[in-house]
Coordinates of C-alpha atoms in Angstrom, one line a residue:
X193 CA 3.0 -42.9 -18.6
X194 CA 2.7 -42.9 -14.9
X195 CA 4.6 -40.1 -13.1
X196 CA 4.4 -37.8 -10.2
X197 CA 2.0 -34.7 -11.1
X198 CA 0.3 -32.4 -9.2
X199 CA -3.2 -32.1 -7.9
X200 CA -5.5 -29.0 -6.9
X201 CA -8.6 -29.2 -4.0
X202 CA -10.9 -26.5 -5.9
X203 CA -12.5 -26.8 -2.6
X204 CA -9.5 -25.9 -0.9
X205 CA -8.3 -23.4 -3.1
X206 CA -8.7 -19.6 -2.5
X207 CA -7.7 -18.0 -6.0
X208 CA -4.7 -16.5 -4.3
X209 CA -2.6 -17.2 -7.1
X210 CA 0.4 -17.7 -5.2
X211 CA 1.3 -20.8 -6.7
X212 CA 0.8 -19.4 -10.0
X213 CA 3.8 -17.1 -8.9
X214 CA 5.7 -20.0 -7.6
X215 CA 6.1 -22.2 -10.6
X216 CA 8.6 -21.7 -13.3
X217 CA 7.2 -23.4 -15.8
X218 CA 4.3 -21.7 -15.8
X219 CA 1.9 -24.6 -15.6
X220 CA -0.7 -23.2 -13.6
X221 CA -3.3 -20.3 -14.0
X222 CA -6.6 -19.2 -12.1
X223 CA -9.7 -20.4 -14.4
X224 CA -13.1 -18.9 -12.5
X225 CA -11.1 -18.3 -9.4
X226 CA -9.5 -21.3 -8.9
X227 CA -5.9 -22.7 -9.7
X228 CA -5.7 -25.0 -12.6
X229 CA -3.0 -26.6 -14.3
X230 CA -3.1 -25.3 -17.9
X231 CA -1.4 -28.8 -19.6
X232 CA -0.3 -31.8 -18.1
X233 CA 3.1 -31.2 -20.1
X234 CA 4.2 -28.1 -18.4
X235 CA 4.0 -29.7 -15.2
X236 CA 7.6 -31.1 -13.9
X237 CA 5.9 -32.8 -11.0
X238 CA 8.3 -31.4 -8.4
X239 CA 6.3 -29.0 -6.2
X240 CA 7.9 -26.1 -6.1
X241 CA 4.0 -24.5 -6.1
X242 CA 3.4 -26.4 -2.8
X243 CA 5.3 -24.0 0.3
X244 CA 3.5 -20.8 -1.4
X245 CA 0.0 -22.2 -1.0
X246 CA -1.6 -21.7 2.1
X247 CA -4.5 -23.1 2.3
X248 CA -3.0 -26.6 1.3
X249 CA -5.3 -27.3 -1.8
X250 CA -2.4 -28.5 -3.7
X251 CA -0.5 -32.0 -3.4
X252 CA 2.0 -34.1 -5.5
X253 CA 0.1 -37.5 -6.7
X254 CA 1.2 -40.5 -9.0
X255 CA -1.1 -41.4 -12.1
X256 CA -1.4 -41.4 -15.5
X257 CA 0.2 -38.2 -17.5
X258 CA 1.3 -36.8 -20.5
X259 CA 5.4 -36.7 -20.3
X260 CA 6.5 -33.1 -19.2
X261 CA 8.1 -31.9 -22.2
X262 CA 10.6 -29.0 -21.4
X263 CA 10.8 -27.8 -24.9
X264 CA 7.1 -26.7 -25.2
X265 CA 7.1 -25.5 -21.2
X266 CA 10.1 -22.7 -22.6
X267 CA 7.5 -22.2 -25.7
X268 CA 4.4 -21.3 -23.9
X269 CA 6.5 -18.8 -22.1
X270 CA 8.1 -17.2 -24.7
X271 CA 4.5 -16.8 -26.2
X272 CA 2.9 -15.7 -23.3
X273 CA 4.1 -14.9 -20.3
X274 CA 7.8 -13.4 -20.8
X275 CA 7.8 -9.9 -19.9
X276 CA 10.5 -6.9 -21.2
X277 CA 12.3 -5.2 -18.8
X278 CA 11.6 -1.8 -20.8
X279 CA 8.2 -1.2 -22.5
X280 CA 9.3 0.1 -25.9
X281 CA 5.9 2.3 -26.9
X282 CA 7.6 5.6 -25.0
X283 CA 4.5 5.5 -22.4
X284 CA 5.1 7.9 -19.7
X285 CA 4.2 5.5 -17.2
X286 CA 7.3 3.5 -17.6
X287 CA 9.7 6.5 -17.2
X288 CA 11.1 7.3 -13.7
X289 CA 10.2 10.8 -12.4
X290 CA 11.3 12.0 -8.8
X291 CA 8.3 14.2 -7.2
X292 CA 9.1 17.3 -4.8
X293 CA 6.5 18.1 -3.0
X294 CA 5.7 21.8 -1.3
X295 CA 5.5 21.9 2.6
X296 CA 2.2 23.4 2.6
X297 CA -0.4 23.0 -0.2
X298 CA -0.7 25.3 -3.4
X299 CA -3.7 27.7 -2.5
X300 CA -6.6 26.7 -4.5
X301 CA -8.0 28.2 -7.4
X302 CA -11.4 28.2 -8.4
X303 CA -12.5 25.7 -5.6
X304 CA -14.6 26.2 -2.6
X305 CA -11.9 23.9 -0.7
X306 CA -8.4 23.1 -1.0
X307 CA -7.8 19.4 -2.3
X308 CA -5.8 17.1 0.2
X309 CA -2.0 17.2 -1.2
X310 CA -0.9 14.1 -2.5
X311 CA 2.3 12.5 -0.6
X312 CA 3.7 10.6 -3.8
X313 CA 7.4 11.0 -4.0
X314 CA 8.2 9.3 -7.0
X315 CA 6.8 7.8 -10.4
X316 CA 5.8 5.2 -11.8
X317 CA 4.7 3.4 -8.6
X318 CA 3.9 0.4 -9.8
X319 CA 6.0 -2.5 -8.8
X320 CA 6.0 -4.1 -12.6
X321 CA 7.2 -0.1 -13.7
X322 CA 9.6 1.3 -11.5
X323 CA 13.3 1.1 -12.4
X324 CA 15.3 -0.5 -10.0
X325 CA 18.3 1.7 -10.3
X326 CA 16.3 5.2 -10.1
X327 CA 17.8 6.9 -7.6
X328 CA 15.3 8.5 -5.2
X329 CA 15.4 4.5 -3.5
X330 CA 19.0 5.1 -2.1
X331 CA 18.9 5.6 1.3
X332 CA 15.1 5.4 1.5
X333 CA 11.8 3.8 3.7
X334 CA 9.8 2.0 1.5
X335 CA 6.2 1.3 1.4
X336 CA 5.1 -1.5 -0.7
X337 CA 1.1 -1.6 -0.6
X338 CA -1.2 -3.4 -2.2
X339 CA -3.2 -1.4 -4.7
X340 CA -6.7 -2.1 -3.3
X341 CA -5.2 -0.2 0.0
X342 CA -5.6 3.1 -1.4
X343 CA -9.3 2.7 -2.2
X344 CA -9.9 1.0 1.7
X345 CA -7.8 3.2 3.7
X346 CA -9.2 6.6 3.7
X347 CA -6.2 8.5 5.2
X348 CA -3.0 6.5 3.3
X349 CA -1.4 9.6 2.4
X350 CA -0.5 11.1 5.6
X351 CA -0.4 8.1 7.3
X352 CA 1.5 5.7 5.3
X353 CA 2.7 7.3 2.0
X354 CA 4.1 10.9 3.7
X355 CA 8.1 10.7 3.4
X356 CA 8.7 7.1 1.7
X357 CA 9.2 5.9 -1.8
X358 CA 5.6 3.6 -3.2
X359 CA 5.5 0.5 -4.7
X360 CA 2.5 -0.9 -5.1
X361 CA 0.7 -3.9 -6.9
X362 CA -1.5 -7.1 -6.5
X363 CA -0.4 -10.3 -6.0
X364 CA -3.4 -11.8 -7.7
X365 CA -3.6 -10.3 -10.9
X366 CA -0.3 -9.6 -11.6
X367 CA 1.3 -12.6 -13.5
X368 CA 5.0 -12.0 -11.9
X369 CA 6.9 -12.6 -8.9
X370 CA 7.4 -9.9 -7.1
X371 CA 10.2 -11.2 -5.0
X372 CA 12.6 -11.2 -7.7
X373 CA 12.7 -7.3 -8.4
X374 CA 12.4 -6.6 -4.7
X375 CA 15.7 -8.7 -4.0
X376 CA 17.8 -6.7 -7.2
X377 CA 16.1 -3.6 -5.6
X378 CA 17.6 -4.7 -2.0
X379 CA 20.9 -5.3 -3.7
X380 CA 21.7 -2.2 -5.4
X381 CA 20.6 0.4 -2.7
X382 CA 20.7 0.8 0.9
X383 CA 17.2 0.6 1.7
X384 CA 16.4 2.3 5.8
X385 CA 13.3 0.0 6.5
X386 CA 10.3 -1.7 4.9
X387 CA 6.5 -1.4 5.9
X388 CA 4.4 -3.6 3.6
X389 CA 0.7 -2.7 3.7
X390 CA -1.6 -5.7 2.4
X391 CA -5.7 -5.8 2.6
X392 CA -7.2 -9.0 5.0
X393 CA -8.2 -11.0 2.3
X394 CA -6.3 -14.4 1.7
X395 CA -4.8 -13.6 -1.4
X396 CA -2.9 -10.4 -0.2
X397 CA -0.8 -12.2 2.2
X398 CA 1.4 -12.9 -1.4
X399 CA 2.4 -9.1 -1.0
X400 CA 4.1 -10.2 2.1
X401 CA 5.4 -13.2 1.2
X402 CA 7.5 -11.2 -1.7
X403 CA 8.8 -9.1 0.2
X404 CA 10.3 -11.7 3.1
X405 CA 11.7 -13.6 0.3
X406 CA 13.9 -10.5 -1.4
X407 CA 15.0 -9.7 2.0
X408 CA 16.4 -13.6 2.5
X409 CA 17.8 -13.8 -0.9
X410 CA 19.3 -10.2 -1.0
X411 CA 20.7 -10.5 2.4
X412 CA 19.2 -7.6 3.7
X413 CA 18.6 -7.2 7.8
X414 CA 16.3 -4.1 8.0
X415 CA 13.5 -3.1 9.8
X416 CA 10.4 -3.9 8.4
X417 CA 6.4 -4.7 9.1
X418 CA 3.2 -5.3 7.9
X419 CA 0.0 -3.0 8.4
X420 CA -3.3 -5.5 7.6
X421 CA -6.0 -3.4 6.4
X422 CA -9.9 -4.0 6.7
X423 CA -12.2 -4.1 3.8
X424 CA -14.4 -1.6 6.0
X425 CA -11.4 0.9 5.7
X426 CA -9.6 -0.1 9.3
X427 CA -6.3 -1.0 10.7
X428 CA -6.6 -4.7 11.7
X429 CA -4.7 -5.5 14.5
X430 CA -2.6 -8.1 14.3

């Protein structure tokens, strides 16, 4: 049948994976970099992928398609990409943990020189992990940094981690939108302010994009910025 469907530029196309994010159905994944739409089926033609691409590789076009059948769009998310609130194995990772920290590093033992103290106030830290009702997030700044940050920025513990709550993750390889636990996280505490720090690379703009979406849909007016970080370890400015 003929129907509206739609279309990816692999020229055009970055691998953000932002669109990925963007469609509920699921009909879309990055093969060697590039979107692609996994099966003509799980596509409803209706675009909701277009507003979160920026580069503009992807477009709505008219031709010859399989019907998009809704019954095996909910299957092929049941099968593989739903995702339990609660990971039932017992891994520590996915149980919440509140971190006090000394105001002066331990002395060191059996070291030439004292380690740099970590500034972590909380675990897990993963965005995927961390309960939104722990309660270390009431009345708390936030950092929510992409991952690859840590490994750039040479000083991100004194500088940006010192005295706020982490949340970090990666908008490309993480199949989930972050926006939607950011926005129940908004909602249930009083959040002070917001600074989002995101590499310069193309794809870590989604990190951003997340968090402006929770605060529209939670309703939330709070300070907040983003930090742009260099691949050479720097603080872009913006």
């Amino acid at each position: 049948m003929k129907r509206k469907i739609v279309k990816i530029n692999e020229e055009k196309c970055n691998g953000c994976g932002l669109c990925i994010n963007a469609c509920r159905e699921a009909a879309l994944r990055l093969v060697d970099g590039k979107a692609a739409l996994v099966a003509e089926s799980y596509c409803d033609g209706l675009g909701a992928c277009l507003p979160d691409c920026p580069t503009g590789a992807i477009e709505i076009e008219e031709r010859e398609a399989d019907s998009f059948d809704e019954a095996a769009v909910n299957q092929n998310l049941e099968t593989n990409h739903h995702q339990p609130e609660e990971l039932l194995c017992g891994c520590p990772g996915t149980h919440a943990e509140k971190i006090v920290r000394e105001t002066s590093p331990r002395p060191a033992t059996n070291v030439k020189k004292a380690p740099v103290p970590s500034e972590l106030r909380q675990w897990p830290c993963q965005i995927k992990l961390v309960p939104v009702n722990a309660d270390y997030f009431e009345n708390a700044s936030l950092l929510i940094a992409a991952d690859c940050t840590a490994f750039a920025y040479g000083s991100i513990h004194p500088d940006f981690i010192r005295n706020k709550i982490t949340l970090i993750g990666c908008p490309k390889l993480d199949n989930v939108n972050y926006a939607e636990k950011l926005t129940e996280l908004l909602k249930a505490h009083k959040i002070k302010s917001i600074t989002v720090l995101r590499m310069e690379v193309p794809c870590c703009g989604g990190i951003a994009a997340a968090v402006k979406e929770a605060l529209k849909n939670s309703g939330t007016l709070i300070p907040w910025q983003v930090v742009t970080i260099t691949t050479d370890g720097n603080i872009k400015d913006e």
